[in-house]
mmCIF file of C-alpha atoms in Angstrom:
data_model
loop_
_atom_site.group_PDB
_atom_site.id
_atom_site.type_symbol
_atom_site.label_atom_id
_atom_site.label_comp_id
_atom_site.label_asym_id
_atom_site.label_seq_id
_atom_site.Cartn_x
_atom_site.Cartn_y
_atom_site.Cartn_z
ATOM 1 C CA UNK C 1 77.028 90.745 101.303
ATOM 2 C CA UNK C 2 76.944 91.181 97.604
ATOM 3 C CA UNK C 3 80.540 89.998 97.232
ATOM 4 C CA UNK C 4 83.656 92.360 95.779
ATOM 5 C CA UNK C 5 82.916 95.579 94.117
ATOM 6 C CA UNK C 6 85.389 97.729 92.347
ATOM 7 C CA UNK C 7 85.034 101.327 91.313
ATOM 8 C CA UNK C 8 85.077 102.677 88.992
ATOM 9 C CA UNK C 9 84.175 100.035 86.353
ATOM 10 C CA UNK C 10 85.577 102.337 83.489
ATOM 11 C CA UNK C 11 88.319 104.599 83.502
ATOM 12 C CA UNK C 12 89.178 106.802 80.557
ATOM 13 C CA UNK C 13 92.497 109.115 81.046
ATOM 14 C CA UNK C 14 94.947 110.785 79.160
ATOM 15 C CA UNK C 15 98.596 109.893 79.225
ATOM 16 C CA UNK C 16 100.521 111.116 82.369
ATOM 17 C CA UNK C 17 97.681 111.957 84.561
ATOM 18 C CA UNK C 18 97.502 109.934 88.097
ATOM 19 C CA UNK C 19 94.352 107.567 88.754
ATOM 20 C CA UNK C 20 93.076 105.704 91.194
ATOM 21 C CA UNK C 21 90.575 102.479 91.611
ATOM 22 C CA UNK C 22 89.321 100.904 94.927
ATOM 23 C CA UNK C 23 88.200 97.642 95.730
ATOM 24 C CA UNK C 24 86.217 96.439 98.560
ATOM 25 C CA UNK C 25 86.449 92.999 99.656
ATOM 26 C CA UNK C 26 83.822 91.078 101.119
ATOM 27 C CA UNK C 27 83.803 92.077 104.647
ATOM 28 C CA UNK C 28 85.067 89.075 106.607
ATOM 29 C CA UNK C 29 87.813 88.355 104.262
ATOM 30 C CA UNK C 30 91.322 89.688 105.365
ATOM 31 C CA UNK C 31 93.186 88.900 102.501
ATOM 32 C CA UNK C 32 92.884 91.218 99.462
ATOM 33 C CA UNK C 33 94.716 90.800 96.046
ATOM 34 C CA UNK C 34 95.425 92.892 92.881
ATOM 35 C CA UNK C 35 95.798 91.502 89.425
ATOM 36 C CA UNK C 36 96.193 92.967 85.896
ATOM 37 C CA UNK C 37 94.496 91.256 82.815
ATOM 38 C CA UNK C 38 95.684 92.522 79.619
ATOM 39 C CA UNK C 39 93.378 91.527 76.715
ATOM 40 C CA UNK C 40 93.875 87.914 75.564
ATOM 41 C CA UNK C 41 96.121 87.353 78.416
ATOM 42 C CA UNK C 42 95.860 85.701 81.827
ATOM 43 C CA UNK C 43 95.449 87.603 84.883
ATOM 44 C CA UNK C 44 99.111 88.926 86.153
ATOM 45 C CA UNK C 45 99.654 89.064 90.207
ATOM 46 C CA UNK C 46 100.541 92.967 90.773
ATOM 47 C CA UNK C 47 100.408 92.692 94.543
ATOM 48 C CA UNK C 48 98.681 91.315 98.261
ATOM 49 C CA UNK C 49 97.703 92.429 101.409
ATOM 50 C CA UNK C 50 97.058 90.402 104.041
ATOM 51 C CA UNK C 51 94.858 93.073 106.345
ATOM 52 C CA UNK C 52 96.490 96.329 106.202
ATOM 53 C CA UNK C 53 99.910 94.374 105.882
ATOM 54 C CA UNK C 54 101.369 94.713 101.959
ATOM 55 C CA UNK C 55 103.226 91.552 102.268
ATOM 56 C CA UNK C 56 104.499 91.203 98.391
ATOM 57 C CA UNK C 57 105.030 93.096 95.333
ATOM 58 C CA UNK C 58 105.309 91.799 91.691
ATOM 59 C CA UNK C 59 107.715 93.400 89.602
ATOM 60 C CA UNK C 60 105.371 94.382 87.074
ATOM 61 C CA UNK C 61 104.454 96.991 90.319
ATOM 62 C CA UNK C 62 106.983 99.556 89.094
ATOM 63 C CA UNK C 63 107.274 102.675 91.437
ATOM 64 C CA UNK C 64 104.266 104.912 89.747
ATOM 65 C CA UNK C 65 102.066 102.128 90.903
ATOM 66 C CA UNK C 66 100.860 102.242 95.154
ATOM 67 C CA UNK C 67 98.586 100.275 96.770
ATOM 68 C CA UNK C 68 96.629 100.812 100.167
ATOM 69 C CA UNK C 69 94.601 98.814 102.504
ATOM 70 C CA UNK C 70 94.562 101.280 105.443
ATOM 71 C CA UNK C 71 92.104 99.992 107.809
ATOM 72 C CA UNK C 72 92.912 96.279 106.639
ATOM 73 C CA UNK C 73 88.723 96.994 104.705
ATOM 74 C CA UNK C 74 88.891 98.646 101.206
ATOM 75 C CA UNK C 75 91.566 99.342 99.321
ATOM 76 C CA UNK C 76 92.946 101.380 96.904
ATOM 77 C CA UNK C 77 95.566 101.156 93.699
ATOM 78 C CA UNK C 78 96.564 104.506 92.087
ATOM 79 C CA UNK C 79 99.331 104.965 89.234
ATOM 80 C CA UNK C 80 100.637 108.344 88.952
ATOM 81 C CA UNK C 81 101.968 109.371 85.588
ATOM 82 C CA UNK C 82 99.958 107.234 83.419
ATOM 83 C CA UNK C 83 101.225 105.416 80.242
ATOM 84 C CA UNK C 84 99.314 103.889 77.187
ATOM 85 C CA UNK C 85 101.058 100.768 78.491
ATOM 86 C CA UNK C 86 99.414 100.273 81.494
ATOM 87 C CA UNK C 87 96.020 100.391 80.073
ATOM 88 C CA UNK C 88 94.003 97.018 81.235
ATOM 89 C CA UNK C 89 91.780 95.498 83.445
ATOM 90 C CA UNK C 90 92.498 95.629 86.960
ATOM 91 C CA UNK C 91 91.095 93.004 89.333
ATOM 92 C CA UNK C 92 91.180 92.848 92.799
ATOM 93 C CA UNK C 93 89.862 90.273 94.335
ATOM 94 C CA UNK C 94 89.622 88.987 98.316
ATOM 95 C CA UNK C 95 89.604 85.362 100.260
ATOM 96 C CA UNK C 96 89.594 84.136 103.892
ATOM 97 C CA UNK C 97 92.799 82.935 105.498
ATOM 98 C CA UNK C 98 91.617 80.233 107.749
ATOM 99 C CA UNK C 99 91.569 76.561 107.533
ATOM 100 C CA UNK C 100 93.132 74.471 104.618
ATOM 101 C CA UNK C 101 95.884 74.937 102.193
ATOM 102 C CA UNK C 102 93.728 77.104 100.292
ATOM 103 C CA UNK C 103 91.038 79.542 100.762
ATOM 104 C CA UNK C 104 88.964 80.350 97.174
ATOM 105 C CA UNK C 105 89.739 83.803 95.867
ATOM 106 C CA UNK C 106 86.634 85.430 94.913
ATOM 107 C CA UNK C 107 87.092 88.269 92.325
ATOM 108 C CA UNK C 108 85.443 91.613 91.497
ATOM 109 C CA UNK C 109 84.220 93.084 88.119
ATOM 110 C CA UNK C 110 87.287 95.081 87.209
ATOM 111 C CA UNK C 111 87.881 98.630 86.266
ATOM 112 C CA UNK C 112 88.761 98.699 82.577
ATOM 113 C CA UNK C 113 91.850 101.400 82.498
ATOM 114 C CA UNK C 114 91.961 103.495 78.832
ATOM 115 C CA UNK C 115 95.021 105.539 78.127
ATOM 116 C CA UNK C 116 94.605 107.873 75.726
ATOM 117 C CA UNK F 1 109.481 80.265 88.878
ATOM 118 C CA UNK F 2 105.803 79.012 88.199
ATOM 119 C CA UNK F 3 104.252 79.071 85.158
ATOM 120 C CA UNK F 4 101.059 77.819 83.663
ATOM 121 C CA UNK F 5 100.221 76.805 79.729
ATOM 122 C CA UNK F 6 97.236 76.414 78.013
ATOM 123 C CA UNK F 7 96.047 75.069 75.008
ATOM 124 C CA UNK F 8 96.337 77.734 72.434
ATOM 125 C CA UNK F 9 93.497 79.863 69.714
ATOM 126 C CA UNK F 10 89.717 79.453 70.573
ATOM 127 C CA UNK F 11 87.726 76.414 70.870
ATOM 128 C CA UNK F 12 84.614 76.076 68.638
ATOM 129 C CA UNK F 13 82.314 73.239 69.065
ATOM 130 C CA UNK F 14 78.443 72.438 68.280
ATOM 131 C CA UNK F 15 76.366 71.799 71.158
ATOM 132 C CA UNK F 16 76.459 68.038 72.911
ATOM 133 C CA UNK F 17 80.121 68.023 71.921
ATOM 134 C CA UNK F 18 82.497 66.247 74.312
ATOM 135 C CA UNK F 19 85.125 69.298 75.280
ATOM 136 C CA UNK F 20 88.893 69.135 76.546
ATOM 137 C CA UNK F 21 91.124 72.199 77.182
ATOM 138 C CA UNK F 22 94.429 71.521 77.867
ATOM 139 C CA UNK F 23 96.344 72.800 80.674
ATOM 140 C CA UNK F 24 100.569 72.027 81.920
ATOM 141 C CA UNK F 25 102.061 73.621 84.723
ATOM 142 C CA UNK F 26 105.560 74.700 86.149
ATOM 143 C CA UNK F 27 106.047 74.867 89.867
ATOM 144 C CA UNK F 28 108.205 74.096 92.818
ATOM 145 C CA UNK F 29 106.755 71.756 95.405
ATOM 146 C CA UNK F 30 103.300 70.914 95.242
ATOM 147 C CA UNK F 31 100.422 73.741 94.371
ATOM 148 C CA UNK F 32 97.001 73.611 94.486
ATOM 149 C CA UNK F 33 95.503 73.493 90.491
ATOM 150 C CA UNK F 34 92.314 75.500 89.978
ATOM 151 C CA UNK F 35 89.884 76.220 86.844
ATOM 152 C CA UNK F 36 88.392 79.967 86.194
ATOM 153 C CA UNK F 37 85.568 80.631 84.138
ATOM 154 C CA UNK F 38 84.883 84.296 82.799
ATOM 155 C CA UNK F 39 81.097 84.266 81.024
ATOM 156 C CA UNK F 40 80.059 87.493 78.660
ATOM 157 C CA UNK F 41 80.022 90.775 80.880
ATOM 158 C CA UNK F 42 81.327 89.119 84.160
ATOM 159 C CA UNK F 43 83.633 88.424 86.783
ATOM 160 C CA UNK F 44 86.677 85.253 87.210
ATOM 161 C CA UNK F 45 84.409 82.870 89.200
ATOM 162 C CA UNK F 46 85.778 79.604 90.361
ATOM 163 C CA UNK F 47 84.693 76.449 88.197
ATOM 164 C CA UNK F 48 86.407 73.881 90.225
ATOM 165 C CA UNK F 49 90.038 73.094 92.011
ATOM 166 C CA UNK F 50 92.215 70.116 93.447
ATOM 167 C CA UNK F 51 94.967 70.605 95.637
ATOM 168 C CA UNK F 52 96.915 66.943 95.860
ATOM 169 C CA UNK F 53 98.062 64.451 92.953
ATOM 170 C CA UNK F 54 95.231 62.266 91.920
ATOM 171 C CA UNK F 55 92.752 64.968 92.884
ATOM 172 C CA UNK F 56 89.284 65.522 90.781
ATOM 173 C CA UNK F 57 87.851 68.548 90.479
ATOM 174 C CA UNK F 58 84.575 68.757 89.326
ATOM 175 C CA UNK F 59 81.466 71.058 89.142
ATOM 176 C CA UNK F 60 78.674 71.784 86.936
ATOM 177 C CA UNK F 61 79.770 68.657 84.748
ATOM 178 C CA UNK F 62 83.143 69.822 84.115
ATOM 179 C CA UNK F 63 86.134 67.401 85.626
ATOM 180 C CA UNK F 64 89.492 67.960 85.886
ATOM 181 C CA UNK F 65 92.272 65.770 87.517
ATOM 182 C CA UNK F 66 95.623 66.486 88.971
ATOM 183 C CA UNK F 67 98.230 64.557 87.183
ATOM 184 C CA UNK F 68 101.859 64.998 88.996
ATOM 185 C CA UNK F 69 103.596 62.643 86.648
ATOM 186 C CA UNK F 70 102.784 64.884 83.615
ATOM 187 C CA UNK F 71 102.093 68.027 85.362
ATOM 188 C CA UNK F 72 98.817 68.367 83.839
ATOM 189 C CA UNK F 73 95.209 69.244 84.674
ATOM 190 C CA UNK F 74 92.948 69.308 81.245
ATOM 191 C CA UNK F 75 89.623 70.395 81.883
ATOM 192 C CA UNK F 76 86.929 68.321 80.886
ATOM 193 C CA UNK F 77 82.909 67.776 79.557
ATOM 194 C CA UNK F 78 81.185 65.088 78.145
ATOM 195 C CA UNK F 79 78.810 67.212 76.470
ATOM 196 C CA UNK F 80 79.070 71.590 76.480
ATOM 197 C CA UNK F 81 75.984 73.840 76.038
ATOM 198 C CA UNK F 82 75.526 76.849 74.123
ATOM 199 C CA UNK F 83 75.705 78.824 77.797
ATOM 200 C CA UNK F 84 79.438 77.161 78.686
ATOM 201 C CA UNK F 85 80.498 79.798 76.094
ATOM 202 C CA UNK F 86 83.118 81.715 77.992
ATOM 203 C CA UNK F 87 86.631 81.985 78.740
ATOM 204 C CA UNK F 88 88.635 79.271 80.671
ATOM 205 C CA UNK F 89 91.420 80.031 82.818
ATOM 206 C CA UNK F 90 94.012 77.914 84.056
ATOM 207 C CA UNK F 91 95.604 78.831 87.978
ATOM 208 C CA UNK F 92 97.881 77.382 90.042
ATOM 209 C CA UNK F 93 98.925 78.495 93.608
ATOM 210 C CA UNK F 94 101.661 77.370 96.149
ATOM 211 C CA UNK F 95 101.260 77.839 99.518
ATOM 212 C CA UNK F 96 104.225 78.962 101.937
ATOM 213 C CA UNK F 97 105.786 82.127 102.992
ATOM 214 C CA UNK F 98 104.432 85.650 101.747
ATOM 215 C CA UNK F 99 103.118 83.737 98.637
ATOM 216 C CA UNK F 100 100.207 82.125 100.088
ATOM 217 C CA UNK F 101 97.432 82.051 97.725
ATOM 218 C CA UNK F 102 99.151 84.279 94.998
ATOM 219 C CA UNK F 103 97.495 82.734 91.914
ATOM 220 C CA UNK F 104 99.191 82.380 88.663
ATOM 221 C CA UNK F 105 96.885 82.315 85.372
ATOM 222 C CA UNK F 106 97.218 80.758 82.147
ATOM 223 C CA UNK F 107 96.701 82.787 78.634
ATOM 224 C CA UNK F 108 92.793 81.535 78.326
ATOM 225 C CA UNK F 109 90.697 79.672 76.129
ATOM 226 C CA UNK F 110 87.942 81.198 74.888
ATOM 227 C CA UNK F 111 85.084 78.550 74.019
ATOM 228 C CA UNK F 112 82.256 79.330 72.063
ATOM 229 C CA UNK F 113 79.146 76.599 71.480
ATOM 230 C CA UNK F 114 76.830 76.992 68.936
ATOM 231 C CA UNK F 115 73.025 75.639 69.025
#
């Protein structure tokens, strides 16, 4: 396993058109998250699944963002109606569930978002 | 709700220099306190964690400890290399409920070493 991968690593839209990024966890891990990292910021919690369950939200999720994890394997974020504002780096990243208070996050590349 | 500070502006130091980047939290009940380390062209990889009060972290000569009593867990080296240039993130995360493992990320400190 070569750990998360996201794809693409580079997307470059123009405002208002609808996108979408996927993430695949490594494969035993059933817990997947999605961040945003806006440059010279932190990474921002957008929202979890914990196998195909979508068990929270952030607010910064407003309703043009969705987020999938059908099959409780890969997942997928999309944002319809794109705005210069959302343009970042969005992480995903996946862990393991059992044993212990907590279970170390590992975290893909990113796909760097443009809005043009 | 929880929060996480860091020191603030970049960190510039020759190499062999002793290093400290500071890092206060906010949080309800008791989280687990984590460093993240983000080198040139790569992903957040873990650089070390503690999750009780008078927990140290350590790992590849960096140490941090878990202070309750100040809320506080500066991240520590006796003496950084030119390759420890990167950026340093600060996490906590509270276990419980729906928000189980939900990390929540300092600003960053970006460190550069020179030779």
């Amino acid at each position: 396993d070569t750990g998360v991968s996201q794809n693409p690593r580079h997307k470059i839209t123009k405002r208002g058109q609808n996108v979408t990024f996927r993430c695949d966890p490594i494969s035993e891990h059933n817990r997947l998250y999605w961040y945003r990292q806006t440059l010279g910021q932190g990474p921002e919690f957008l929202t979890y699944f914990q196998n195909e369950a979508q068990l929270e939200k952030s607010r910064l999720l407003s309703d043009r963002f969705s987020a999938e994890r059908p099959k409780g394997s890969f997942s997928t974020l999309e944002i319809q109606r794109t705005e210069q504002g959302d343009s970042a780096m969005y992480l995903c990243a996946s862990s393991s569930s059992g044993g212990g208070a907590y279970n170390e996050q590992f975290f893909g590349p990113g796909t760097r978002l443009t809005v043009l | 709700g929880n929060s996480v500070t860091q020191m603030e502006g970049p960190v510039t130091l020759s190499e062999e220099a002793f290093l400290t980047i500071n890092c206060t939290y906010t949080a309800t009940g008791y989280p687990s306190l984590f460093w993240y380390v983000q080198y040139p062209g790569e992903g957040l990889q873990l650089l070390l964690k503690a999750t009780k009060a008078d927990d140290k972290g350590s790992n590849k000569g960096f140490e941090a400890t878990y202070r309750k009593e100040t809320t506080s867990f500066h991240l520590e080296k006796g003496s950084v290399q030119v390759s420890d240039s990167a950026v340093y993130f600060c996490a906590l995360s509270r276990a419980g409920g729906t928000s189980y493992g939900k990390l929540t990320f300092g600003q960053g400190t970006i460190l550069t070493v020179h030779p």
